[in-house]
Structures are given as structure tokens and as C-alpha cells.
Amino acid sequence: MADHLINILAIESSCDDTAAAVISNGRILSNIVATQEVHKQYGGVVPELASRAHQQNIVPVIHQALEKANIDKKDLSAIAFTRGPGLMGSLLVGTSFAKSLAMGLEVPLIEVNHMQAHILAHFIEEDGFDKPEFPFLAMTISGGHTQIVKVSNYFEMEVIGETLDDAVGEAFDKSAKILGLPYPGGPLIDKYAREGNPKAFQFPKPKVDDLNFSFSGFKTAVLYFVQKKTKEDPEFIENNLKDICASIQYAIVGILVDKLKKAVKRTGINQVAIGGGVSANSGIRQALVDAEKKWGWKCFIPKFEYTTDNAAMIGIAGYHKYLQQDFADFSVTAQSRYKI
Ligand code: KG4
Ligand code: ZN
């Protein structure tokens, strides 16, 4: 292995995906994710089961990542891991493993903020994908977060708007649950929405000041709407599923785009990137493509595998910390709440 190559093994275990990736000078050599199926039957992530599954998965996932990258452990330059935010029991598995491995291999340890990593995923070296220039706006939309962030440099980020209650992914998942769809329902709403009429039904937009969001009222509106309609027609959901999903997606995407418009106006920055699980949604992706044409924005839409939780994004964040020689002490602890 040539000396100038910086090879980083990255580990992500903040929620219900056990993931490992190897990144060499900013280019992803492997990106392995073991999604935990055990939570499906409970309709949401069960923290105790998540940490147990991480314990089971972490060794095989890391083995696979190294094998696929064709990298020997002794050629690793550093170990990067997700310090937070996330579920404490889940974070502890990745944190402890990363520490032990770095100690055993005598290489530096790099701690990464999961939310910063969702944003920095845009800096992965990838053919056909441009990288944003600083400063730009990033909207992180996932099952746990909804934020608009002003990104001035790799690790200089300021949250300028965020949800006051539920995350947008929860609005998707909880709406899906009301429709009787399994967890996580976001991708299913997206799937049915493709064949439905987005203007079939109307859902109210929450009134929230500034650049903040609120989604708790949205799921209640969906619930009341479905209850009222099924009273009139017990088969309302079955007969209208595609239209309901299209209308829910249209409303949620509208809420997100409205706030982005406001953020662009307020900051004067019209480079907009999205990240997090909900950035896989076809509605928001299309809305950003349209925004480039309509308003002259420059938009950055991540590759699908870098939208939902993955270790490649932890790797790129780790790589930039490595370049700055920003290493963690071995006494570093996991943080369930960890601000950008
Ligand atoms: O980033 P992520 O994998 O985990 C968290 O950090 O939360 O995001 C998961 C969330 C879930 O709420 C899931 O329903 C949502 O992302 N999601 C989607 C789509 N794909 C994933 N929501 C809407 N449309 C999609 N295509
Ligand atoms: Zn995430």
C-alpha cells in the first residue's frame, strides 16, 4: 500500500443499522450496511434489541467491509466512529469497538457527529457528482431530525431552523402506520405516491415561525382525515391508497420546500444540499430538480446509498478530520445528544 494513501475504517451504529465502510483518500472502497429486521414486528426501533443486534453484527460487518475493500487491517490509517447523536446502547457498541480496534492497531481514533456526516456525504469522491462550495445550506431530513443548517466549512455549521417536535421521517412513518403500512412506512408512501394524484386530498400546513418546523399536528390531521373517511366508507384506505399517499407526500414536500425558500431568501445562499433518510424520497428530489430550473438554485442530491444511515458518510467526515489531524482521546464517550 502506497504511503500517501489515507485509509480509514468507519463505523456507524447510532440507530438500527450496523454499518462499516473503508474510504481511501475520499473515495469509498466498501460500504456495508446490516439493517436490523427485528424492529419491523414492533412498528418502530426497540433500543434494547438494537444494541443486541449491533453486538451480533459488528464483527461480520467490519470483516466484510475490509474484505470488499481489499485492505488489510495493518494498512488502516485511522478508525472513525459515530459518537452521537443516537441511541445510547447502540452508540456504545460502535464506540467501544472503534476504541479497542484503534488501540490494538495503534492508529488514531476519530469521533464523528452523525448529523454533520449526513451533510458531509456530499464530499465523497464520486464520478458524476459535484461537490457544494462553502457556504451552502443543508437540510437534514431523517427519522430523528429535521434541520436547516448553514455550512460555512467542513466542521463549521450553524443550525438555522429545526423541528420543534416530530421529525419529518416520523411524519412519513406515522402517517403510514395510520394507513396500516408496516414500519418504516416512508419508502412505501413514496412507492404508492408515484401512481397517485397529489392533489386528491388536502392536508393543512402547520404554522410555525421562522425556519422551524412542526410535524406533530400533521399526523393528527392525517388520523382525523382517515377516521372521518373510513366512517363514510370502510374501504376508503384500500380504494384510495395511492391518492392518499401522493397527497401526504405532496403536503410534506411542500412544507420542506417552503422553509428552504425562506432560508435561501434570508441567507442569500442558493446552493442547497439535502441529506438523511428522507432525502431518498422521490418527491423532495424532484422538487429540488425543479427548484434549479424555477429559481436558479444549485441543488445537491445524494446517491441513494448515502441517504439512509451508512458508514461511508462517517468515513468522509473522518477523512476531513484526519487531514486536520483532529483526533479523539481514548477517554471519549458516546453522546446520545450531540449538537452539530
Ligand atoms: O437517516 P435515516 O436512515 O435514520 C435516521 O437517522 O433517522 O432515516 C430513516 C427515515 C425513516 O423515517 C424512513 O421512513 C425515511 O427515512 N425514509 C423515507 C424514504 N426512505 C427512507 N421517507 C420518505 N420517502 C422515502 N423514500
Ligand atoms: Zn441518520
Short mmCIF file of C-alpha atoms and ligand atoms in Angstrom, two decimals:
data_model
loop_
_atom_site.label_atom_id
_atom_site.label_comp_id
_atom_site.label_asym_id
_atom_site.label_seq_id
_atom_site.Cartn_x
_atom_site.Cartn_y
_atom_site.Cartn_z
CA MET A 1 0.00 0.00 0.00
CA ALA A 2 1.48 3.36 -1.03
CA ASP A 3 2.36 5.68 1.83
CA HIS A 4 0.33 8.64 0.64
CA LEU A 5 -2.98 6.78 0.82
CA ILE A 6 -5.11 7.62 3.83
CA ASN A 7 -7.26 4.58 4.53
CA ILE A 8 -9.98 4.98 7.13
CA LEU A 9 -12.27 2.33 8.52
CA ALA A 10 -15.55 3.98 9.56
CA ILE A 11 -18.16 2.52 11.90
CA GLU A 12 -21.78 3.68 12.26
CA SER A 13 -24.12 2.26 14.93
CA SER A 14 -26.31 5.16 16.08
CA CYS A 15 -29.74 3.64 15.50
CA ASP A 16 -30.81 0.38 13.88
CA ASP A 17 -28.26 -0.05 11.10
CA THR A 18 -24.86 -1.61 11.78
CA ALA A 19 -22.55 -0.19 9.13
CA ALA A 20 -18.86 -0.16 8.21
CA ALA A 21 -17.02 1.41 5.30
CA VAL A 22 -13.47 1.80 4.07
CA ILE A 23 -12.56 5.10 2.48
CA SER A 24 -9.26 5.79 0.77
CA ASN A 25 -8.35 9.44 0.08
CA GLY A 26 -12.03 10.38 -0.03
CA ARG A 27 -13.09 7.53 -2.33
CA ILE A 28 -15.33 4.78 -0.97
CA LEU A 29 -13.84 1.28 -1.35
CA SER A 30 -16.61 -0.52 0.54
CA ASN A 31 -19.87 0.46 2.22
CA ILE A 32 -21.62 -2.33 4.13
CA VAL A 33 -24.93 -1.94 5.96
CA ALA A 34 -26.71 -4.61 8.01
CA THR A 35 -30.27 -3.42 8.51
CA GLN A 36 -31.96 -4.88 11.56
CA GLU A 37 -35.20 -6.58 10.55
CA VAL A 38 -36.14 -7.39 14.16
CA HIS A 39 -37.85 -3.98 14.68
CA LYS A 40 -40.44 -4.41 11.93
CA GLN A 41 -42.79 -6.50 14.04
CA TYR A 42 -42.85 -3.77 16.73
CA GLY A 43 -43.60 -0.89 14.36
CA GLY A 44 -40.52 1.08 15.43
CA VAL A 45 -36.98 0.74 16.75
CA VAL A 46 -36.71 -1.08 20.10
CA PRO A 47 -33.48 0.26 21.69
CA GLU A 48 -32.61 -2.88 23.69
CA LEU A 49 -32.97 -5.09 20.63
CA ALA A 50 -30.98 -2.62 18.53
CA SER A 51 -27.91 -2.75 20.79
CA ARG A 52 -28.07 -6.54 20.93
CA ALA A 53 -28.23 -6.76 17.13
CA HIS A 54 -25.27 -4.35 16.83
CA GLN A 55 -23.27 -6.69 19.08
CA GLN A 56 -24.10 -9.58 16.78
CA ASN A 57 -23.50 -7.74 13.52
CA ILE A 58 -20.50 -5.54 14.14
CA VAL A 59 -17.71 -8.12 13.66
CA PRO A 60 -19.07 -9.65 10.42
CA VAL A 61 -19.93 -6.20 9.01
CA ILE A 62 -16.41 -4.89 9.63
CA HIS A 63 -14.86 -8.07 8.22
CA GLN A 64 -16.96 -7.69 5.09
CA ALA A 65 -16.02 -4.02 4.69
CA LEU A 66 -12.30 -4.80 4.90
CA GLU A 67 -12.61 -7.79 2.59
CA LYS A 68 -14.60 -5.91 -0.05
CA ALA A 69 -12.13 -3.01 0.06
CA ASN A 70 -9.28 -5.49 -0.21
CA ILE A 71 -7.49 -3.71 2.60
CA ASP A 72 -5.55 -5.36 5.35
CA LYS A 73 -6.07 -4.10 8.91
CA LYS A 74 -2.41 -3.10 9.10
CA ASP A 75 -2.89 -0.67 6.18
CA LEU A 76 -5.52 1.37 8.04
CA SER A 77 -4.51 4.94 8.89
CA ALA A 78 -7.29 5.60 11.43
CA ILE A 79 -10.62 4.38 12.82
CA ALA A 80 -13.61 6.75 12.65
CA PHE A 81 -16.85 6.15 14.52
CA THR A 82 -20.21 7.79 15.24
CA ARG A 83 -20.10 9.40 18.67
CA GLY A 84 -23.69 10.68 18.52
CA PRO A 85 -26.48 11.68 18.38
CA GLY A 86 -28.39 8.42 18.63
CA LEU A 87 -29.50 5.65 20.97
CA MET A 88 -27.01 5.27 23.82
CA GLY A 89 -26.94 1.46 23.82
CA SER A 90 -26.39 1.42 20.06
CA LEU A 91 -23.69 4.09 20.12
CA LEU A 92 -21.81 2.28 22.89
CA VAL A 93 -21.29 -0.78 20.69
CA GLY A 94 -19.61 1.18 17.85
CA THR A 95 -17.71 3.48 20.21
CA SER A 96 -16.22 0.66 22.28
CA PHE A 97 -15.37 -1.38 19.23
CA ALA A 98 -13.68 1.56 17.49
CA LYS A 99 -11.61 2.35 20.56
CA SER A 100 -10.42 -1.21 21.02
CA LEU A 101 -9.55 -1.58 17.35
CA ALA A 102 -7.67 1.73 17.18
CA MET A 103 -5.80 0.83 20.34
CA GLY A 104 -4.91 -2.63 19.08
CA LEU A 105 -3.72 -1.33 15.70
CA GLU A 106 -2.02 1.71 17.26
CA VAL A 107 -3.74 4.15 14.89
CA PRO A 108 -5.59 7.40 15.66
CA LEU A 109 -9.24 7.41 16.69
CA ILE A 110 -11.65 9.91 15.09
CA GLU A 111 -15.06 10.79 16.55
CA VAL A 112 -17.80 11.90 14.15
CA ASN A 113 -21.11 13.71 14.64
CA HIS A 114 -23.75 11.72 12.77
CA MET A 115 -25.66 14.82 11.61
CA GLN A 116 -22.53 16.52 10.31
CA ALA A 117 -21.75 13.28 8.49
CA HIS A 118 -25.14 13.28 6.72
CA ILE A 119 -24.12 16.70 5.32
CA LEU A 120 -20.51 15.81 4.55
CA ALA A 121 -21.67 12.81 2.49
CA HIS A 122 -21.75 15.34 -0.37
CA PHE A 123 -17.95 15.45 -0.30
CA ILE A 124 -17.46 11.77 -1.11
CA GLU A 125 -15.41 11.48 -4.34
CA GLU A 126 -17.96 10.14 -6.80
CA ASP A 127 -17.92 10.30 -10.59
CA GLY A 128 -20.74 12.46 -11.94
CA PHE A 129 -21.42 14.20 -8.61
CA ASP A 130 -20.41 17.82 -7.98
CA LYS A 131 -19.44 18.94 -4.51
CA PRO A 132 -21.02 22.02 -2.94
CA GLU A 133 -18.90 25.10 -2.33
CA PHE A 134 -18.87 26.85 1.04
CA PRO A 135 -21.09 28.40 2.23
CA PHE A 136 -24.13 26.31 1.38
CA LEU A 137 -27.42 25.34 3.02
CA ALA A 138 -28.06 21.76 4.05
CA MET A 139 -31.41 20.33 5.02
CA THR A 140 -31.06 17.16 7.08
CA ILE A 141 -34.24 15.16 6.98
CA SER A 142 -34.41 11.80 8.72
CA GLY A 143 -36.35 9.70 11.19
CA GLY A 144 -34.78 11.57 14.08
CA HIS A 145 -34.02 15.04 12.72
CA THR A 146 -35.26 17.89 10.59
CA GLN A 147 -32.84 20.78 10.38
CA ILE A 148 -31.71 23.54 8.07
CA VAL A 149 -28.01 24.13 8.53
CA LYS A 150 -25.74 26.87 7.23
CA VAL A 151 -22.48 25.14 6.35
CA SER A 152 -19.53 27.57 6.29
CA ASN A 153 -16.80 24.95 6.30
CA TYR A 154 -16.38 21.20 6.86
CA PHE A 155 -16.92 21.47 10.59
CA GLU A 156 -18.28 24.99 10.86
CA MET A 157 -22.03 24.52 10.82
CA GLU A 158 -24.91 26.51 12.28
CA VAL A 159 -28.46 25.21 12.71
CA ILE A 160 -30.75 27.99 11.48
CA GLY A 161 -34.02 26.07 11.69
CA GLU A 162 -35.26 22.80 13.14
CA THR A 163 -38.32 20.84 14.14
CA LEU A 164 -40.00 21.76 17.38
CA ASP A 165 -41.49 18.28 17.78
CA ASP A 166 -41.58 15.28 15.39
CA ALA A 167 -39.01 14.76 12.64
CA VAL A 168 -40.19 14.64 9.03
CA GLY A 169 -39.36 10.91 8.82
CA GLU A 170 -41.75 10.37 11.73
CA ALA A 171 -44.45 12.27 9.85
CA PHE A 172 -43.99 9.80 6.97
CA ASP A 173 -43.76 6.72 9.21
CA LYS A 174 -46.67 7.66 11.50
CA SER A 175 -48.91 8.55 8.55
CA ALA A 176 -48.02 5.19 7.01
CA LYS A 177 -48.90 3.41 10.26
CA ILE A 178 -52.34 5.08 10.24
CA LEU A 179 -52.79 3.67 6.74
CA GLY A 180 -51.88 0.19 8.04
CA LEU A 181 -48.48 0.10 6.29
CA PRO A 182 -45.50 -1.62 8.00
CA TYR A 183 -42.52 0.21 9.56
CA PRO A 184 -40.67 2.12 8.21
CA GLY A 185 -43.50 3.42 6.08
CA GLY A 186 -41.69 6.36 4.43
CA PRO A 187 -40.41 4.36 1.44
CA LEU A 188 -43.87 2.78 0.98
CA ILE A 189 -45.64 6.13 0.92
CA ASP A 190 -43.10 7.16 -1.72
CA LYS A 191 -43.77 3.99 -3.72
CA TYR A 192 -47.59 4.35 -3.75
CA ALA A 193 -47.36 8.13 -4.25
CA ARG A 194 -45.74 7.61 -7.66
CA GLU A 195 -49.04 6.30 -9.04
CA GLY A 196 -51.40 8.60 -7.16
CA ASN A 197 -52.89 12.06 -7.58
CA PRO A 198 -51.08 14.52 -5.28
CA LYS A 199 -53.99 16.96 -5.38
CA ALA A 200 -56.70 14.39 -4.49
CA PHE A 201 -56.79 15.39 -0.81
CA GLN A 202 -55.58 18.42 1.08
CA PHE A 203 -53.67 18.45 4.36
CA PRO A 204 -53.10 21.64 6.34
CA LYS A 205 -49.67 23.28 6.51
CA PRO A 206 -48.53 23.87 10.10
CA LYS A 207 -48.00 27.50 11.03
CA VAL A 208 -44.54 27.73 12.53
CA ASP A 209 -42.39 30.85 12.80
CA ASP A 210 -39.01 31.46 11.23
CA LEU A 211 -37.23 28.49 9.72
CA ASN A 212 -38.57 25.98 12.22
CA PHE A 213 -40.83 23.00 11.53
CA SER A 214 -43.60 21.18 13.37
CA PHE A 215 -44.94 17.80 12.27
CA SER A 216 -46.87 16.54 15.29
CA GLY A 217 -50.08 18.22 14.09
CA PHE A 218 -49.64 16.74 10.64
CA LYS A 219 -50.02 13.12 11.75
CA THR A 220 -53.08 14.10 13.81
CA ALA A 221 -54.61 15.71 10.72
CA VAL A 222 -53.97 12.50 8.77
CA LEU A 223 -55.51 10.44 11.57
CA TYR A 224 -58.70 12.56 11.77
CA PHE A 225 -59.00 12.60 7.99
CA VAL A 226 -58.70 8.81 7.73
CA GLN A 227 -61.10 8.23 10.65
CA LYS A 228 -63.71 10.52 9.10
CA LYS A 229 -63.40 8.99 5.64
CA THR A 230 -63.46 5.35 6.83
CA LYS A 231 -66.66 6.10 8.75
CA GLU A 232 -68.27 7.07 5.43
CA ASP A 233 -66.63 4.20 3.52
CA PRO A 234 -64.98 1.32 5.45
CA GLU A 235 -62.84 0.56 2.40
CA PHE A 236 -61.68 4.13 1.93
CA ILE A 237 -57.98 3.34 2.51
CA GLU A 238 -57.89 0.31 0.18
CA ASN A 239 -59.75 2.17 -2.55
CA ASN A 240 -57.67 5.36 -2.35
CA LEU A 241 -54.25 4.31 -1.03
CA LYS A 242 -52.23 5.74 -3.94
CA ASP A 243 -54.04 9.09 -3.88
CA ILE A 244 -53.75 9.36 -0.08
CA CYS A 245 -50.02 8.62 -0.22
CA ALA A 246 -49.46 11.06 -3.10
CA SER A 247 -51.35 13.78 -1.21
CA ILE A 248 -49.46 13.18 2.05
CA GLN A 249 -46.12 13.30 0.21
CA TYR A 250 -47.11 16.43 -1.71
CA ALA A 251 -48.04 18.19 1.54
CA ILE A 252 -44.84 17.19 3.37
CA VAL A 253 -42.59 18.14 0.45
CA GLY A 254 -44.44 21.47 0.23
CA ILE A 255 -43.67 22.18 3.90
CA LEU A 256 -39.97 21.40 3.39
CA VAL A 257 -39.63 23.46 0.20
CA ASP A 258 -41.42 26.47 1.73
CA LYS A 259 -38.87 26.62 4.54
CA LEU A 260 -35.97 26.15 2.15
CA LYS A 261 -37.24 29.07 0.08
CA LYS A 262 -37.36 31.17 3.21
CA ALA A 263 -33.84 30.10 4.19
CA VAL A 264 -32.44 30.95 0.73
CA LYS A 265 -34.10 34.36 0.90
CA ARG A 266 -32.85 35.07 4.41
CA THR A 267 -29.23 33.96 3.91
CA GLY A 268 -28.77 34.89 0.27
CA ILE A 269 -27.24 31.43 -0.26
CA ASN A 270 -28.79 29.46 -3.10
CA GLN A 271 -26.71 26.29 -3.00
CA VAL A 272 -28.91 23.72 -1.30
CA ALA A 273 -27.98 20.17 -0.28
CA ILE A 274 -30.18 17.52 1.31
CA GLY A 275 -29.20 14.57 3.46
CA GLY A 276 -30.67 11.91 5.74
CA GLY A 277 -33.10 9.06 5.09
CA VAL A 278 -35.95 11.22 3.78
CA SER A 279 -33.66 12.62 1.06
CA ALA A 280 -34.28 9.27 -0.68
CA ASN A 281 -37.84 10.48 -1.25
CA SER A 282 -38.69 10.96 -4.93
CA GLY A 283 -40.94 13.95 -4.18
CA ILE A 284 -38.27 16.04 -2.47
CA ARG A 285 -35.66 15.01 -5.06
CA GLN A 286 -37.92 16.16 -7.90
CA ALA A 287 -38.76 19.38 -6.03
CA LEU A 288 -35.06 20.26 -5.91
CA VAL A 289 -34.56 19.47 -9.58
CA ASP A 290 -37.50 21.84 -10.27
CA ALA A 291 -36.02 24.50 -7.96
CA GLU A 292 -32.87 24.62 -10.10
CA LYS A 293 -34.98 25.41 -13.14
CA LYS A 294 -37.52 27.70 -11.48
CA TRP A 295 -35.35 29.70 -9.10
CA GLY A 296 -31.79 29.15 -10.30
CA TRP A 297 -30.69 27.27 -7.19
CA LYS A 298 -27.81 24.81 -7.37
CA CYS A 299 -29.02 21.65 -5.65
CA PHE A 300 -27.11 18.65 -4.35
CA ILE A 301 -28.96 15.37 -4.09
CA PRO A 302 -27.07 12.43 -2.60
CA LYS A 303 -26.69 8.99 -4.15
CA PHE A 304 -29.29 6.62 -2.68
CA GLU A 305 -26.81 4.58 -0.66
CA TYR A 306 -25.63 7.74 1.12
CA THR A 307 -29.11 8.91 2.16
CA THR A 308 -30.18 6.46 4.88
CA ASP A 309 -27.74 5.67 7.66
CA ASN A 310 -24.39 4.41 6.38
CA ALA A 311 -20.73 4.40 7.34
CA ALA A 312 -19.41 5.97 4.11
CA MET A 313 -20.59 9.36 5.41
CA ILE A 314 -18.79 8.72 8.71
CA GLY A 315 -15.72 7.88 6.65
CA ILE A 316 -15.71 11.13 4.65
CA ALA A 317 -16.19 13.16 7.84
CA GLY A 318 -13.37 11.15 9.40
CA TYR A 319 -11.14 11.76 6.39
CA HIS A 320 -11.51 15.54 6.71
CA LYS A 321 -10.82 15.35 10.43
CA TYR A 322 -7.75 13.25 9.64
CA LEU A 323 -6.49 15.95 7.26
CA GLN A 324 -6.85 18.43 10.12
CA GLN A 325 -5.19 15.93 12.50
CA ASP A 326 -8.28 16.22 14.69
CA PHE A 327 -8.09 13.00 16.69
CA ALA A 328 -10.08 11.85 19.70
CA ASP A 329 -8.71 10.93 23.07
CA PHE A 330 -9.24 7.32 24.17
CA SER A 331 -11.39 8.60 27.03
CA VAL A 332 -14.01 9.88 24.52
CA THR A 333 -17.59 8.82 25.35
CA ALA A 334 -20.71 8.25 23.23
CA GLN A 335 -23.24 11.11 23.35
CA SER A 336 -26.91 10.42 22.75
CA ARG A 337 -27.49 14.17 22.34
CA TYR A 338 -24.77 15.75 20.29
CA LYS A 339 -25.29 19.12 18.63
CA ILE A 340 -23.93 19.91 15.18
O1 KG4 B 1 -31.35 8.72 8.19
P1 KG4 B 1 -32.18 7.53 8.50
O2 KG4 B 1 -31.81 6.22 7.86
O3 KG4 B 1 -32.19 7.24 10.03
C1 KG4 B 1 -32.29 8.23 10.98
O4 KG4 B 1 -31.22 8.78 11.37
O5 KG4 B 1 -33.43 8.53 11.36
O6 KG4 B 1 -33.69 7.91 8.14
C2 KG4 B 1 -34.75 6.99 8.28
C3 KG4 B 1 -36.05 7.68 7.89
C4 KG4 B 1 -37.31 6.86 8.19
O7 KG4 B 1 -38.25 7.69 8.81
C5 KG4 B 1 -37.77 6.43 6.80
O8 KG4 B 1 -39.16 6.23 6.71
C6 KG4 B 1 -37.35 7.62 5.98
O9 KG4 B 1 -36.08 7.95 6.48
N1 KG4 B 1 -37.28 7.32 4.54
C7 KG4 B 1 -38.13 7.82 3.62
C8 KG4 B 1 -37.76 7.28 2.36
N2 KG4 B 1 -36.69 6.44 2.57
C9 KG4 B 1 -36.42 6.48 3.91
N3 KG4 B 1 -39.15 8.69 3.75
C10 KG4 B 1 -39.82 9.03 2.63
N4 KG4 B 1 -39.53 8.54 1.40
C11 KG4 B 1 -38.52 7.67 1.22
N5 KG4 B 1 -38.23 7.20 0.00
ZN ZN B 2 -29.25 9.36 10.10
#
